[in-house]
PDB file of C-alpha atoms and ligand atoms in Angstrom:
ATOM      1  CA  MET A   1     -13.766 138.301 166.156  1.00  0.00           C
ATOM      2  CA  SER A   2     -10.238 139.547 166.464  1.00  0.00           C
ATOM      3  CA  ASP A   3      -7.386 140.394 164.179  1.00  0.00           C
ATOM      4  CA  ILE A   4      -4.656 137.909 163.405  1.00  0.00           C
ATOM      5  CA  LYS A   5      -0.988 138.519 162.649  1.00  0.00           C
ATOM      6  CA  ILE A   6       0.408 137.744 159.233  1.00  0.00           C
ATOM      7  CA  THR A   7       3.952 138.339 158.069  1.00  0.00           C
ATOM      8  CA  ILE A   8       4.378 139.395 154.463  1.00  0.00           C
ATOM      9  CA  ILE A   9       7.766 139.616 152.770  1.00  0.00           C
ATOM     10  CA  ASP A  10       7.475 142.059 149.902  1.00  0.00           C
ATOM     11  CA  ARG A  11       9.200 141.801 146.517  1.00  0.00           C
ATOM     12  CA  GLU A  12      12.149 143.808 147.831  1.00  0.00           C
ATOM     13  CA  GLY A  13      12.670 141.243 150.574  1.00  0.00           C
ATOM     14  CA  VAL A  14      11.380 143.488 153.359  1.00  0.00           C
ATOM     15  CA  SER A  15       9.337 141.745 156.041  1.00  0.00           C
ATOM     16  CA  HIS A  16       6.136 143.323 157.374  1.00  0.00           C
ATOM     17  CA  GLU A  17       4.071 141.960 160.244  1.00  0.00           C
ATOM     18  CA  VAL A  18       0.520 143.185 159.731  1.00  0.00           C
ATOM     19  CA  ASP A  19      -2.801 142.934 161.546  1.00  0.00           C
ATOM     20  CA  ALA A  20      -5.362 141.136 159.430  1.00  0.00           C
ATOM     21  CA  PRO A  21      -9.116 141.203 160.079  1.00  0.00           C
ATOM     22  CA  THR A  22     -10.901 137.843 159.908  1.00  0.00           C
ATOM     23  CA  ASP A  23     -14.407 139.301 159.849  1.00  0.00           C
ATOM     24  CA  MET A  24     -14.318 141.264 156.594  1.00  0.00           C
ATOM     25  CA  ASN A  25     -14.236 138.383 154.097  1.00  0.00           C
ATOM     26  CA  MET A  26     -10.852 139.620 152.956  1.00  0.00           C
ATOM     27  CA  ASN A  27      -8.220 137.547 151.190  1.00  0.00           C
ATOM     28  CA  ILE A  28      -4.430 137.705 151.231  1.00  0.00           C
ATOM     29  CA  MET A  29      -4.243 139.593 147.922  1.00  0.00           C
ATOM     30  CA  GLU A  30      -6.587 142.276 149.270  1.00  0.00           C
ATOM     31  CA  LEU A  31      -4.581 142.436 152.473  1.00  0.00           C
ATOM     32  CA  VAL A  32      -1.366 143.104 150.534  1.00  0.00           C
ATOM     33  CA  ARG A  33      -3.144 145.843 148.618  1.00  0.00           C
ATOM     34  CA  ALA A  34      -4.656 147.353 151.752  1.00  0.00           C
ATOM     35  CA  TYR A  35      -1.186 147.749 153.250  1.00  0.00           C
ATOM     36  CA  GLU A  36       0.274 148.832 149.897  1.00  0.00           C
ATOM     37  CA  LEU A  37       2.992 146.197 150.019  1.00  0.00           C
ATOM     38  CA  ALA A  38       3.089 145.868 146.231  1.00  0.00           C
ATOM     39  CA  PRO A  39       2.712 148.666 143.681  1.00  0.00           C
ATOM     40  CA  GLU A  40      -0.762 149.287 142.307  1.00  0.00           C
ATOM     41  CA  GLY A  41      -1.336 147.254 139.160  1.00  0.00           C
ATOM     42  CA  THR A  42       1.180 144.538 140.025  1.00  0.00           C
ATOM     43  CA  ILE A  43      -1.077 142.464 142.262  1.00  0.00           C
ATOM     44  CA  GLY A  44      -4.723 141.518 141.984  1.00  0.00           C
ATOM     45  CA  VAL A  45      -4.836 142.208 138.257  1.00  0.00           C
ATOM     46  CA  CYS A  46      -7.804 139.880 137.611  1.00  0.00           C
ATOM     47  CA  GLY A  47      -9.653 141.108 140.664  1.00  0.00           C
ATOM     48  CA  GLY A  48      -9.322 137.846 142.574  1.00  0.00           C
ATOM     49  CA  MET A  49     -10.722 135.435 139.985  1.00  0.00           C
ATOM     50  CA  ALA A  50      -7.737 133.019 139.994  1.00  0.00           C
ATOM     51  CA  MET A  51      -7.010 134.084 136.428  1.00  0.00           C
ATOM     52  CA  CYS A  52      -3.786 136.116 136.519  1.00  0.00           C
ATOM     53  CA  ALA A  53      -1.397 134.753 139.181  1.00  0.00           C
ATOM     54  CA  SER A  54      -0.244 138.294 140.031  1.00  0.00           C
ATOM     55  CA  CYS A  55      -1.135 137.460 143.634  1.00  0.00           C
ATOM     56  CA  GLN A  56       1.095 134.388 143.774  1.00  0.00           C
ATOM     57  CA  CYS A  57       2.868 133.969 147.087  1.00  0.00           C
ATOM     58  CA  TYR A  58       5.050 131.384 148.758  1.00  0.00           C
ATOM     59  CA  ILE A  59       3.915 129.881 152.032  1.00  0.00           C
ATOM     60  CA  LEU A  60       6.803 129.976 154.519  1.00  0.00           C
ATOM     61  CA  THR A  61       4.958 128.369 157.421  1.00  0.00           C
ATOM     62  CA  PRO A  62       3.955 124.899 156.181  1.00  0.00           C
ATOM     63  CA  GLU A  63       2.429 124.209 159.588  1.00  0.00           C
ATOM     64  CA  THR A  64      -0.307 126.777 158.945  1.00  0.00           C
ATOM     65  CA  ASP A  65      -3.611 125.103 158.217  1.00  0.00           C
ATOM     66  CA  LEU A  66      -4.719 126.475 154.829  1.00  0.00           C
ATOM     67  CA  PRO A  67      -7.771 125.529 152.770  1.00  0.00           C
ATOM     68  CA  GLU A  68      -7.226 123.023 149.965  1.00  0.00           C
ATOM     69  CA  MET A  69      -6.619 124.385 146.490  1.00  0.00           C
ATOM     70  CA  ASN A  70      -9.690 124.618 144.326  1.00  0.00           C
ATOM     71  CA  PRO A  71      -9.426 123.488 140.666  1.00  0.00           C
ATOM     72  CA  ASP A  72      -9.185 127.084 139.386  1.00  0.00           C
ATOM     73  CA  GLU A  73      -6.206 127.877 141.599  1.00  0.00           C
ATOM     74  CA  ASP A  74      -4.538 124.601 140.715  1.00  0.00           C
ATOM     75  CA  ALA A  75      -4.986 125.256 136.972  1.00  0.00           C
ATOM     76  CA  MET A  76      -3.693 128.822 137.185  1.00  0.00           C
ATOM     77  CA  LEU A  77      -0.590 127.804 139.113  1.00  0.00           C
ATOM     78  CA  ALA A  78       0.100 125.091 136.534  1.00  0.00           C
ATOM     79  CA  GLU A  79       0.536 127.878 133.944  1.00  0.00           C
ATOM     80  CA  ALA A  80       2.172 130.590 136.042  1.00  0.00           C
ATOM     81  CA  PHE A  81       5.844 131.524 136.197  1.00  0.00           C
ATOM     82  CA  ASN A  82       8.142 131.144 139.221  1.00  0.00           C
ATOM     83  CA  VAL A  83       5.906 128.483 140.728  1.00  0.00           C
ATOM     84  CA  LYS A  84       7.317 126.505 143.646  1.00  0.00           C
ATOM     85  CA  ASP A  85       5.977 123.643 145.736  1.00  0.00           C
ATOM     86  CA  ASN A  86       4.764 126.159 148.306  1.00  0.00           C
ATOM     87  CA  SER A  87       3.049 128.512 145.851  1.00  0.00           C
ATOM     88  CA  ARG A  88      -0.546 129.625 146.419  1.00  0.00           C
ATOM     89  CA  LEU A  89      -2.729 132.348 144.964  1.00  0.00           C
ATOM     90  CA  GLY A  90      -3.299 134.994 147.602  1.00  0.00           C
ATOM     91  CA  CYS A  91      -6.743 135.845 146.265  1.00  0.00           C
ATOM     92  CA  GLN A  92      -7.924 132.310 146.986  1.00  0.00           C
ATOM     93  CA  LEU A  93      -6.849 132.421 150.634  1.00  0.00           C
ATOM     94  CA  HIS A  94      -9.542 134.063 152.705  1.00  0.00           C
ATOM     95  CA  LEU A  95      -8.363 135.305 156.050  1.00  0.00           C
ATOM     96  CA  SER A  96      -9.387 133.060 158.907  1.00  0.00           C
ATOM     97  CA  GLU A  97      -8.317 132.586 162.500  1.00  0.00           C
ATOM     98  CA  GLU A  98      -6.421 129.413 161.567  1.00  0.00           C
ATOM     99  CA  MET A  99      -4.019 131.657 159.616  1.00  0.00           C
ATOM    100  CA  ASN A 100      -2.726 133.461 162.688  1.00  0.00           C
ATOM    101  CA  GLY A 101       1.078 133.464 162.447  1.00  0.00           C
ATOM    102  CA  LEU A 102       1.124 132.725 158.725  1.00  0.00           C
ATOM    103  CA  LYS A 103       4.221 133.943 156.925  1.00  0.00           C
ATOM    104  CA  ILE A 104       4.285 134.460 153.174  1.00  0.00           C
ATOM    105  CA  GLU A 105       6.594 135.885 150.559  1.00  0.00           C
ATOM    106  CA  LEU A 106       5.267 137.610 147.436  1.00  0.00           C
ATOM    107  CA  ALA A 107       6.348 135.920 144.218  1.00  0.00           C
ATOM    108  CA  PRO A 108       8.274 138.121 141.752  1.00  0.00           C
ATOM    109  CA  GLU A 109       6.309 140.320 139.412  1.00  0.00           C
ATOM    110  CA  TYR A 110       6.164 139.258 135.760  1.00  0.00           C
TER     111      TYR A 110
HETATM  112  S1  FES B   1      -5.668 138.217 141.748  1.00  0.00           S
HETATM  113 FE1  FES B   1      -5.563 137.228 139.847  1.00  0.00          FE
HETATM  114  S2  FES B   1      -5.128 135.189 140.404  1.00  0.00           S
HETATM  115 FE2  FES B   1      -5.284 136.196 142.306  1.00  0.00          FE
END
């Protein structure tokens, strides 16, 4: 299994292309934390339970094949701030080879 490339635009608008492992059962929220692209305590607050929306991100490559939203993610995004049509919760997106080339932008902190 090999790494994939994911581009993450941080909350300052800086773009980072990072290598993401697909064999560690990691999700996008954990990836952002691993590369320290958001300050500690501002992302992943609920630990990846789809209960805080601190990991909200915008999907900039609609062509990327992402898993369908589960009901928990859908419900959380219905209550979150700054939600757009392309919003997803990073903690619900587990890294997979289909995500190679994915580009996301972190939603503002609130
Ligand atoms: S980390 Fe809380 S919803 Fe994703």
